[in-house]
Tab-separated table of C-alpha atoms in Angstrom:
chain	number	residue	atom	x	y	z
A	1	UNK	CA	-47.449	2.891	-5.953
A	2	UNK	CA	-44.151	4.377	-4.137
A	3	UNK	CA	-40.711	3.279	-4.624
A	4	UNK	CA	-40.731	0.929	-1.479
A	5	UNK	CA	-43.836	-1.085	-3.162
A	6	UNK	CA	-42.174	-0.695	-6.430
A	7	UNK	CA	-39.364	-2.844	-4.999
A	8	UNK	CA	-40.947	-5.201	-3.094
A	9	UNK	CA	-43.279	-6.218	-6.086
A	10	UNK	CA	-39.926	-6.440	-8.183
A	11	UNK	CA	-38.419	-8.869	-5.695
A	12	UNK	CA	-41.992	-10.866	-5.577
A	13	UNK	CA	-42.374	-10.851	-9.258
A	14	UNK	CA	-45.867	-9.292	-9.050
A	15	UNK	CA	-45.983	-7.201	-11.500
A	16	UNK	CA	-45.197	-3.545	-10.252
A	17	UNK	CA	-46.329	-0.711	-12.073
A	18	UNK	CA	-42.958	-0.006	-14.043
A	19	UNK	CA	-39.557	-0.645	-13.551
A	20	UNK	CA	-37.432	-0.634	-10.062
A	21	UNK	CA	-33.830	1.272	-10.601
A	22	UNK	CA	-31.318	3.058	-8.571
A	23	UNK	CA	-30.382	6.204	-10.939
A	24	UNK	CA	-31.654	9.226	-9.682
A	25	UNK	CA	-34.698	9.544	-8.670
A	26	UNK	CA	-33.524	6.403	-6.738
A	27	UNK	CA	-36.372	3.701	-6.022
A	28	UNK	CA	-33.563	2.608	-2.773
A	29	UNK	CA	-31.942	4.160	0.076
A	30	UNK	CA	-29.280	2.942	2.023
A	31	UNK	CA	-26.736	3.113	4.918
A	32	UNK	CA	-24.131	1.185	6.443
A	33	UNK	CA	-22.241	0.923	9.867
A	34	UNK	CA	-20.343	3.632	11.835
A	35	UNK	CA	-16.840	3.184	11.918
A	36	UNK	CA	-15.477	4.181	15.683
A	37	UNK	CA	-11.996	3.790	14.681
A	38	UNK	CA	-9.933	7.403	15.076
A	39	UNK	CA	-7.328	6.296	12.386
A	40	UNK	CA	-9.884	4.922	10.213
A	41	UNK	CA	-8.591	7.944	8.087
A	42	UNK	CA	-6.120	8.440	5.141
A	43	UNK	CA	-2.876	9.896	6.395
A	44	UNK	CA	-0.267	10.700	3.775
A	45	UNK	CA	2.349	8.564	3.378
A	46	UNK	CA	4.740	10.572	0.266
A	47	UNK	CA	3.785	12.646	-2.863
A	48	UNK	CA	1.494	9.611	-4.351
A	49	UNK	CA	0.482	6.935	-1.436
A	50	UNK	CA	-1.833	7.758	1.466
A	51	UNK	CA	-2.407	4.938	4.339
A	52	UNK	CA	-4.802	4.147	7.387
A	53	UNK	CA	-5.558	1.450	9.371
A	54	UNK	CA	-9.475	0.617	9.611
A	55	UNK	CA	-10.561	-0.637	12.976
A	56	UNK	CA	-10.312	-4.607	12.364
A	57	UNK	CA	-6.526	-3.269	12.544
A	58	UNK	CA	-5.777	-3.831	8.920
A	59	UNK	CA	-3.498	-1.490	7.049
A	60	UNK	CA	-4.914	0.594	3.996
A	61	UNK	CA	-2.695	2.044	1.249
A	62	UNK	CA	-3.721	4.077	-2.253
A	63	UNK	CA	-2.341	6.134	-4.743
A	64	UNK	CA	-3.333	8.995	-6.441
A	65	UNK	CA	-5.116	6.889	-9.177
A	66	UNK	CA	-6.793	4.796	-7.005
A	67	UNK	CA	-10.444	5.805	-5.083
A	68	UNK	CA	-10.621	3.334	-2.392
A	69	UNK	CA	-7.424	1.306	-2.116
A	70	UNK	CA	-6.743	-2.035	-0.839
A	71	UNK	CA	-5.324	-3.957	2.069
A	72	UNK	CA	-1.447	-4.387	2.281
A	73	UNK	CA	-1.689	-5.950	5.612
A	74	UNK	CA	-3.936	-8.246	7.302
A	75	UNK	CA	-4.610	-7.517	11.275
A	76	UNK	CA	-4.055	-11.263	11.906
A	77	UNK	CA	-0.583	-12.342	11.249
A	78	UNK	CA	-0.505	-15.258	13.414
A	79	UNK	CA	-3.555	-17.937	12.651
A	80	UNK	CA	-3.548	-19.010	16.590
A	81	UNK	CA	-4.967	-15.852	17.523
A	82	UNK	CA	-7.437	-16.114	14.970
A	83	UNK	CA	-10.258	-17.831	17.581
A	84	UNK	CA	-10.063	-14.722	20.436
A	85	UNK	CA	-8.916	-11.701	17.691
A	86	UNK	CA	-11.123	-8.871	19.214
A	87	UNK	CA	-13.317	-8.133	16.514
A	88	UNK	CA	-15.646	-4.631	16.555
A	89	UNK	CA	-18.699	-4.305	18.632
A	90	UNK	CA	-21.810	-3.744	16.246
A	91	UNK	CA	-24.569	-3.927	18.578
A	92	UNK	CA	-24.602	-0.179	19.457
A	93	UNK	CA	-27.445	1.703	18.199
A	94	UNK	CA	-24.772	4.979	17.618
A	95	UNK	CA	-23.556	3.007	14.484
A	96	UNK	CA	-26.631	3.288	13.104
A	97	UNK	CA	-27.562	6.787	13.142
A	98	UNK	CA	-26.359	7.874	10.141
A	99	UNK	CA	-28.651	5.427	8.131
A	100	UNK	CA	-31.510	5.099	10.720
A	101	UNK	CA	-31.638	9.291	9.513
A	102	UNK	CA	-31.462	8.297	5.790
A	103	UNK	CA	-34.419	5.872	6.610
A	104	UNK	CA	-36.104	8.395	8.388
A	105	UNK	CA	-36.026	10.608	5.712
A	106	UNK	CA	-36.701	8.629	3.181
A	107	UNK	CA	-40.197	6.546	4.188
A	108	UNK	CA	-41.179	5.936	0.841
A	109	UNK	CA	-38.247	4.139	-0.737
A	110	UNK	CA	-36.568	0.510	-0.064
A	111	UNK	CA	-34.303	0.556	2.457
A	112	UNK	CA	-31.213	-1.469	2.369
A	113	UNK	CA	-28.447	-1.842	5.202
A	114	UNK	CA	-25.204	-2.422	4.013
A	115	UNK	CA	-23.636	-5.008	6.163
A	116	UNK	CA	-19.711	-5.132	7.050
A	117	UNK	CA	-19.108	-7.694	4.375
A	118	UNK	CA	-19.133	-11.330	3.666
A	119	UNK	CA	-18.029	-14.166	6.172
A	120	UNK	CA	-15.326	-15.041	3.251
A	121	UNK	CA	-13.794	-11.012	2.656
A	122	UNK	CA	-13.942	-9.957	5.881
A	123	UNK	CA	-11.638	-13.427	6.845
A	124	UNK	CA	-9.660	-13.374	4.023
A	125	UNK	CA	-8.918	-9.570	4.842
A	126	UNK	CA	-7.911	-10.096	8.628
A	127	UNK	CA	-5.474	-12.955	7.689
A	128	UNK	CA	-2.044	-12.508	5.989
A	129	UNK	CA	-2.069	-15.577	4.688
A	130	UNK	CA	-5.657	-16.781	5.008
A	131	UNK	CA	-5.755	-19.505	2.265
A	132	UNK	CA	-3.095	-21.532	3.868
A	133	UNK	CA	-3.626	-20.986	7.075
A	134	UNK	CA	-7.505	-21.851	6.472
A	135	UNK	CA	-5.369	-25.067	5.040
A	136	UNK	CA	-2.865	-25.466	7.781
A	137	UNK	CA	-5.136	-24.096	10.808
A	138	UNK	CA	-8.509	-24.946	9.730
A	139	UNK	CA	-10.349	-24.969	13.388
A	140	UNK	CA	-8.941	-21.751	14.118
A	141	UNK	CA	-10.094	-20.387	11.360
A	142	UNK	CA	-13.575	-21.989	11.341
A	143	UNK	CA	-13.928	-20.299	14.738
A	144	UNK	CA	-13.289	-17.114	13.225
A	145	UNK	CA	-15.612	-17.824	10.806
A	146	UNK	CA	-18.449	-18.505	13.495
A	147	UNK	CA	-17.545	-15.368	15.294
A	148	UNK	CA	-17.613	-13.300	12.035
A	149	UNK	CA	-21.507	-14.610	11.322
A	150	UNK	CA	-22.237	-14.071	14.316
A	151	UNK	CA	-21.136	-10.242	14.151
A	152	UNK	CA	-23.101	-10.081	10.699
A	153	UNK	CA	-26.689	-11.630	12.754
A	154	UNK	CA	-25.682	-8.247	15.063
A	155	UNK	CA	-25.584	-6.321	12.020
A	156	UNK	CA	-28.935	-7.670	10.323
A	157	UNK	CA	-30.687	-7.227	13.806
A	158	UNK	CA	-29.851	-3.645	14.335
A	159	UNK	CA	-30.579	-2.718	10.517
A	160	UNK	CA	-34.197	-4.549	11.420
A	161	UNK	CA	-34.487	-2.463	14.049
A	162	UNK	CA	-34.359	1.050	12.181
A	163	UNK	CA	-36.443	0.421	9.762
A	164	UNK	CA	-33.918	-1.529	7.038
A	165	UNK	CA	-36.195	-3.794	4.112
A	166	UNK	CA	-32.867	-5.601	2.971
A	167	UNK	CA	-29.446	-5.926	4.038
A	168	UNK	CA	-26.859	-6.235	1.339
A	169	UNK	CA	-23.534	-8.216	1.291
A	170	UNK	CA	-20.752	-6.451	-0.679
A	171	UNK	CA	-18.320	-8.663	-1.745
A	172	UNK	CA	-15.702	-6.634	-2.465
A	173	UNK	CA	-12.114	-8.001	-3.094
A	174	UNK	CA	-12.120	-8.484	-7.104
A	175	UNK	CA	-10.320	-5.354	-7.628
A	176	UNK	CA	-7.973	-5.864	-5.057
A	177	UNK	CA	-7.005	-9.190	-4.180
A	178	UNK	CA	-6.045	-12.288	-6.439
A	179	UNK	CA	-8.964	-14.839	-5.177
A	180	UNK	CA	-9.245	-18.682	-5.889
A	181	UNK	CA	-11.249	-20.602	-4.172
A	182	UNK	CA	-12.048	-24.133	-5.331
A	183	UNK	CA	-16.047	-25.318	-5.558
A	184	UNK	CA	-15.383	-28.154	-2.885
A	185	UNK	CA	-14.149	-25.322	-0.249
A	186	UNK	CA	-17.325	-23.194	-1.302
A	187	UNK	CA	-19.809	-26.205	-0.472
A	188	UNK	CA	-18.027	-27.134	2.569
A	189	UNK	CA	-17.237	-24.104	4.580
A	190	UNK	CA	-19.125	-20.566	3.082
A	191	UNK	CA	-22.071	-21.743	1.237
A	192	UNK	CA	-24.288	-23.623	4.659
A	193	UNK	CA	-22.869	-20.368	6.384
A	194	UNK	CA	-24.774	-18.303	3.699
A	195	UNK	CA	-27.962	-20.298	3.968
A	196	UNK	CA	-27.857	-19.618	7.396
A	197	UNK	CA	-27.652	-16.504	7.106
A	198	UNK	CA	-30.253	-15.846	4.351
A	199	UNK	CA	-32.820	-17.769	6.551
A	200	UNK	CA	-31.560	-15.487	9.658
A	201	UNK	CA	-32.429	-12.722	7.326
A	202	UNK	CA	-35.786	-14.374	6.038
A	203	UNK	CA	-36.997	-14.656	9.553
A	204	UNK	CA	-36.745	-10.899	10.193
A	205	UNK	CA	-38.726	-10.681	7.543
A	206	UNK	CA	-36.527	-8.922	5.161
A	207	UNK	CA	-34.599	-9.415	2.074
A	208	UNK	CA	-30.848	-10.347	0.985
A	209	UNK	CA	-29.287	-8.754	-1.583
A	210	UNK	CA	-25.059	-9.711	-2.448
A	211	UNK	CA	-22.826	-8.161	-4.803
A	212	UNK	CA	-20.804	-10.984	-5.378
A	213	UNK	CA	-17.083	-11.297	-6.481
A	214	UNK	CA	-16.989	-10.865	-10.540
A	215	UNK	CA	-16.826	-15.023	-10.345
A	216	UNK	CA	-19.627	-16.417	-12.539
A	217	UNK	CA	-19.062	-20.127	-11.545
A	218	UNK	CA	-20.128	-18.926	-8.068
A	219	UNK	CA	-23.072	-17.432	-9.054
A	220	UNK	CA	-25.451	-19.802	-9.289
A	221	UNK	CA	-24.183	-20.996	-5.876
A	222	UNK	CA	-25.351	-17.757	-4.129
A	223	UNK	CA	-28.746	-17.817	-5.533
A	224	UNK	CA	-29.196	-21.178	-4.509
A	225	UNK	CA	-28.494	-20.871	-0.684
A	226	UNK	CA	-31.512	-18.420	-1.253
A	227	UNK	CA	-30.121	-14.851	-1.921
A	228	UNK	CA	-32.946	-12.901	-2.856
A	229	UNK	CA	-31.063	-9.973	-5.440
A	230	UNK	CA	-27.879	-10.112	-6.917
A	231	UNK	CA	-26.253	-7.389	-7.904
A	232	UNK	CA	-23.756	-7.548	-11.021
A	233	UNK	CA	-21.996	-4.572	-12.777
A	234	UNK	CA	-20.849	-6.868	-15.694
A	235	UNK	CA	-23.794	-8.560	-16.543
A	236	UNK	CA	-22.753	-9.695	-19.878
A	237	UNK	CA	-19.735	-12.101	-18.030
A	238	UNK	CA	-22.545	-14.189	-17.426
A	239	UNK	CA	-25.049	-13.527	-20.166
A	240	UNK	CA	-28.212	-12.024	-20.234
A	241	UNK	CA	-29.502	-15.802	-21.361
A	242	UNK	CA	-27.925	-17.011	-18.630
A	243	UNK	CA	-29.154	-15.004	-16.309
A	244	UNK	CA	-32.825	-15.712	-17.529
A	245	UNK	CA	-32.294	-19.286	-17.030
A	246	UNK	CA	-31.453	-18.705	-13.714
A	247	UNK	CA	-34.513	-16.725	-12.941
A	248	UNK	CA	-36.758	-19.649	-14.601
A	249	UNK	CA	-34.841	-21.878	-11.574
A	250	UNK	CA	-34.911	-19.540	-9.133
A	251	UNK	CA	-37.190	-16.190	-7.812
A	252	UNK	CA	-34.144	-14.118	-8.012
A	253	UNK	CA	-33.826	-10.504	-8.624
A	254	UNK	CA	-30.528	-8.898	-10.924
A	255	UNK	CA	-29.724	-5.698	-10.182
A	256	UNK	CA	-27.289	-4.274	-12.938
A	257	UNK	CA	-26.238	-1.265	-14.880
A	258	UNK	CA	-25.653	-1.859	-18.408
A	259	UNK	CA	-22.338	-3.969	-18.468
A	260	UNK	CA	-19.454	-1.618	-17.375
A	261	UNK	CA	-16.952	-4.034	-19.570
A	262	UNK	CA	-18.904	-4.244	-22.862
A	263	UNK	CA	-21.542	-1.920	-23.335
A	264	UNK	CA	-21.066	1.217	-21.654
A	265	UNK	CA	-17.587	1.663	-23.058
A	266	UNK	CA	-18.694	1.155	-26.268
A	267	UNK	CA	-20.033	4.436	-26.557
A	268	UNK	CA	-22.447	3.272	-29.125
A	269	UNK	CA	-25.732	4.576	-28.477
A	270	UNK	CA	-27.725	2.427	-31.011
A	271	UNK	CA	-25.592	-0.344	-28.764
A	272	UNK	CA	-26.356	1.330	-25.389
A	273	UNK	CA	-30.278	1.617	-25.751
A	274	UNK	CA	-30.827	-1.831	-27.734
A	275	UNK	CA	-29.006	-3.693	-24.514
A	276	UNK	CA	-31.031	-1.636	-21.992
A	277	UNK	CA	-33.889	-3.086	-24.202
A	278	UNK	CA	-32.430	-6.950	-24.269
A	279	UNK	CA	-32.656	-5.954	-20.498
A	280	UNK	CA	-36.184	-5.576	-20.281
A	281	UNK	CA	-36.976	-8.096	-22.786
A	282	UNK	CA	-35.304	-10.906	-20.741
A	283	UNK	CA	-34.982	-9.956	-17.150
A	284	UNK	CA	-37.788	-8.025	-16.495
A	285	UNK	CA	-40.679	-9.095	-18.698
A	286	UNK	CA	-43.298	-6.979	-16.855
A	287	UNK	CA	-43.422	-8.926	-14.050
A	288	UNK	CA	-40.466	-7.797	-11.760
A	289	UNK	CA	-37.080	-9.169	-11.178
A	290	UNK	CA	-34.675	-6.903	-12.362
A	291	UNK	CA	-33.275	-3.202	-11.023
A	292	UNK	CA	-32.116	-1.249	-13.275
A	293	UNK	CA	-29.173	-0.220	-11.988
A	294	UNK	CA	-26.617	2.712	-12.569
A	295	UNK	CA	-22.910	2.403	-12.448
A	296	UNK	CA	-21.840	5.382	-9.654
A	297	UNK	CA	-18.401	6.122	-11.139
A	298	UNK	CA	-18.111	7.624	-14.649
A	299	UNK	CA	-14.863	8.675	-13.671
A	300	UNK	CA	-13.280	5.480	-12.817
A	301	UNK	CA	-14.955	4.676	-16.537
A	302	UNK	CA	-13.775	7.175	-18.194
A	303	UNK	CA	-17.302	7.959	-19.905
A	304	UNK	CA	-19.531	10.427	-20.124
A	305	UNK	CA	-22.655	9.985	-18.145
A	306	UNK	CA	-24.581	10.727	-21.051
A	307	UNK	CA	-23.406	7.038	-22.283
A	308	UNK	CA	-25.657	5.928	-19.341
A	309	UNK	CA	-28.258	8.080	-19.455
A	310	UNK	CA	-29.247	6.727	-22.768
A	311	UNK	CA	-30.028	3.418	-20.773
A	312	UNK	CA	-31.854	5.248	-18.416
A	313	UNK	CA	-33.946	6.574	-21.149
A	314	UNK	CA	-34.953	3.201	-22.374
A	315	UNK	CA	-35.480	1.772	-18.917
A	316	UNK	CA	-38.043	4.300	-18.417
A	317	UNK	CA	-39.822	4.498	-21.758
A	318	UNK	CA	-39.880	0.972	-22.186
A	319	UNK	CA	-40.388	-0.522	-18.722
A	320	UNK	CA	-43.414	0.629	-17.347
A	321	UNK	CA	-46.969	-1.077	-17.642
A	322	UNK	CA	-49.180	-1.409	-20.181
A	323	UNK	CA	-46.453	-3.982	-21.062
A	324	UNK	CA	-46.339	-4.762	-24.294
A	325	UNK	CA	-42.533	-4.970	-25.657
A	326	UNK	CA	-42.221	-6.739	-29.129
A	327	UNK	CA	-38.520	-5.107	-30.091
């Protein structure tokens, strides 16, 4: 059984032969879209900021102790233009031929195209002021919203057609934006947009997977409009209980490191291997639904990677078949 059937058997919940995960020797591959832009690079700004503009036309900025930065300035300033904004072209198959090489390369694993973004982040990002102008200007926005998904079905069909299993939504503003968004704006606007798209995506025949923002109240939503993996680095926000309960509700796969908040930086080994355990125990039971997962910066943790690979080690002894965990 090779890493691609290894996955898809996780995500089905038939029983694959041991346990999915994404440290190395990775059980997934992926790739994401070509950036065109010519200043969609970091140009030094004084001794400790660096800025760029990506090419949606929003403006970048970091500092020496940050990795990726954040936005300072949305492309949109005025919500009128929102409806005719030109947004990127994604339909050319020269975005894709940095992952359609990783694919080709890499036959026997899962493949997974990482898509631009979320309807939600990549709106919120293009507008100054997006919350109250989604508020105050509410068609205009809704129109960018429509153009936006349909960008993403461009996306999903161009992934499809080099070879992609899964796309994967990245939701990633938690670190670098100051989101609220009420439950009645969720239901109305973003989460029929995400069914749609998950069925879009189910028709392909392929798979959805969504990091989502670190919001658990919003979790539940996501795997209801039919998001098949979720990926969490902070598992224990939401509880490993919790999460089981969800999985008794729904055919959903977690993806997750141990907790990057609560376990990792423990540095508690005794700690570190009996979680990777509870992991096993609750998520994965044998019969699929959970990737273990590994958390790619150290750095930005401040840890060791031998704090992780003590997980690893009980991922692998531990989840594999004959299945028969009583600890």
């Amino acid at each position: 059984m090779n890493s691609r059937e290894i996955v898809a058997r996780t995500l089905d919940f038939s029983i694959p032969e041991r346990i999915a995960h994404s440290f190395y020797p990775s059980d997934l591959s992926w790739g994401g879209v070509h950036s065109k832009s010519p200043r969609n690079f970091w140009q030094k700004k004084d001794s400790a900021k660096w800025t760029r503009i990506d090419e949606w036309g929003n403006v970048w900025e970091k500092t020496v102790s940050s990795s990726r930065g954040y936005i300072i300035k949305g492309a949109i300033d005025n919500p009128q233009k929102a409806p005719s904004f030109p947004l990127p072209d994604y339909k050319s198959p020269s975005r894709y031929n940095t992952a359609r090489t990783g694919f080709k390369f890499s036959p026997e694993k899962w493949h997974i195209g990482l898509l631009s973004g979320s309807t939600f982040e990549l709106a919120y990002s293009l507008c100054n002021n997006y919350l109250s102008d989604l508020l105050s200007h509410y068609e205009a926005i809704r129109i960018l919203h429509d153009r936006i998904d349909e960008l993403l079905r461009d996306e999903i069909c161009c992934f499809k057609a080099i070879g992609a299993d899964s796309v994967m939504i990245i939701e990633d503003l938690a670190e670098t934006l100051d989101v609220s968004m009420s439950l009645n704006l969720w239901h109305e606007e973003f989460k029929p947009r995400l069914k749609s798209l998950c069925a879009f995506v189910h028709d392909k025949n392929m798979k959805l997977f969504f990091h989502p923002l670190e919001q658990s109240r919003l979790v539940s939503e996501i795997i209801d409009s039919g998001v098949d993996c979720i990926q969490l680095d902070t598992p224990e926000t939401i509880g490993l209980k919790n999460l089981e309960d969800l999985q008794s509700q729904y055919s959903v796969t977690f993806w997750c490191p141990l907790d990057i908040n609560t376990v990792l930086p423990s540095k508690n080994e005794k700690f570190i291997r009996q979680k990777a355990r509870d992991m096993i125990k609750l998520l994965w039971k044998g019969k699929g639904g959970f990737i273990a997962g590994y958390y790619w910066d150290n750095a930005a943790l401040r840890l060791h990677p031998k704090w992780q690979d003590y997980g690893c080690d009980e991922f692998l002894k531990y989840g594999a078949h004959p299945f028969n965990f009583s600890e």
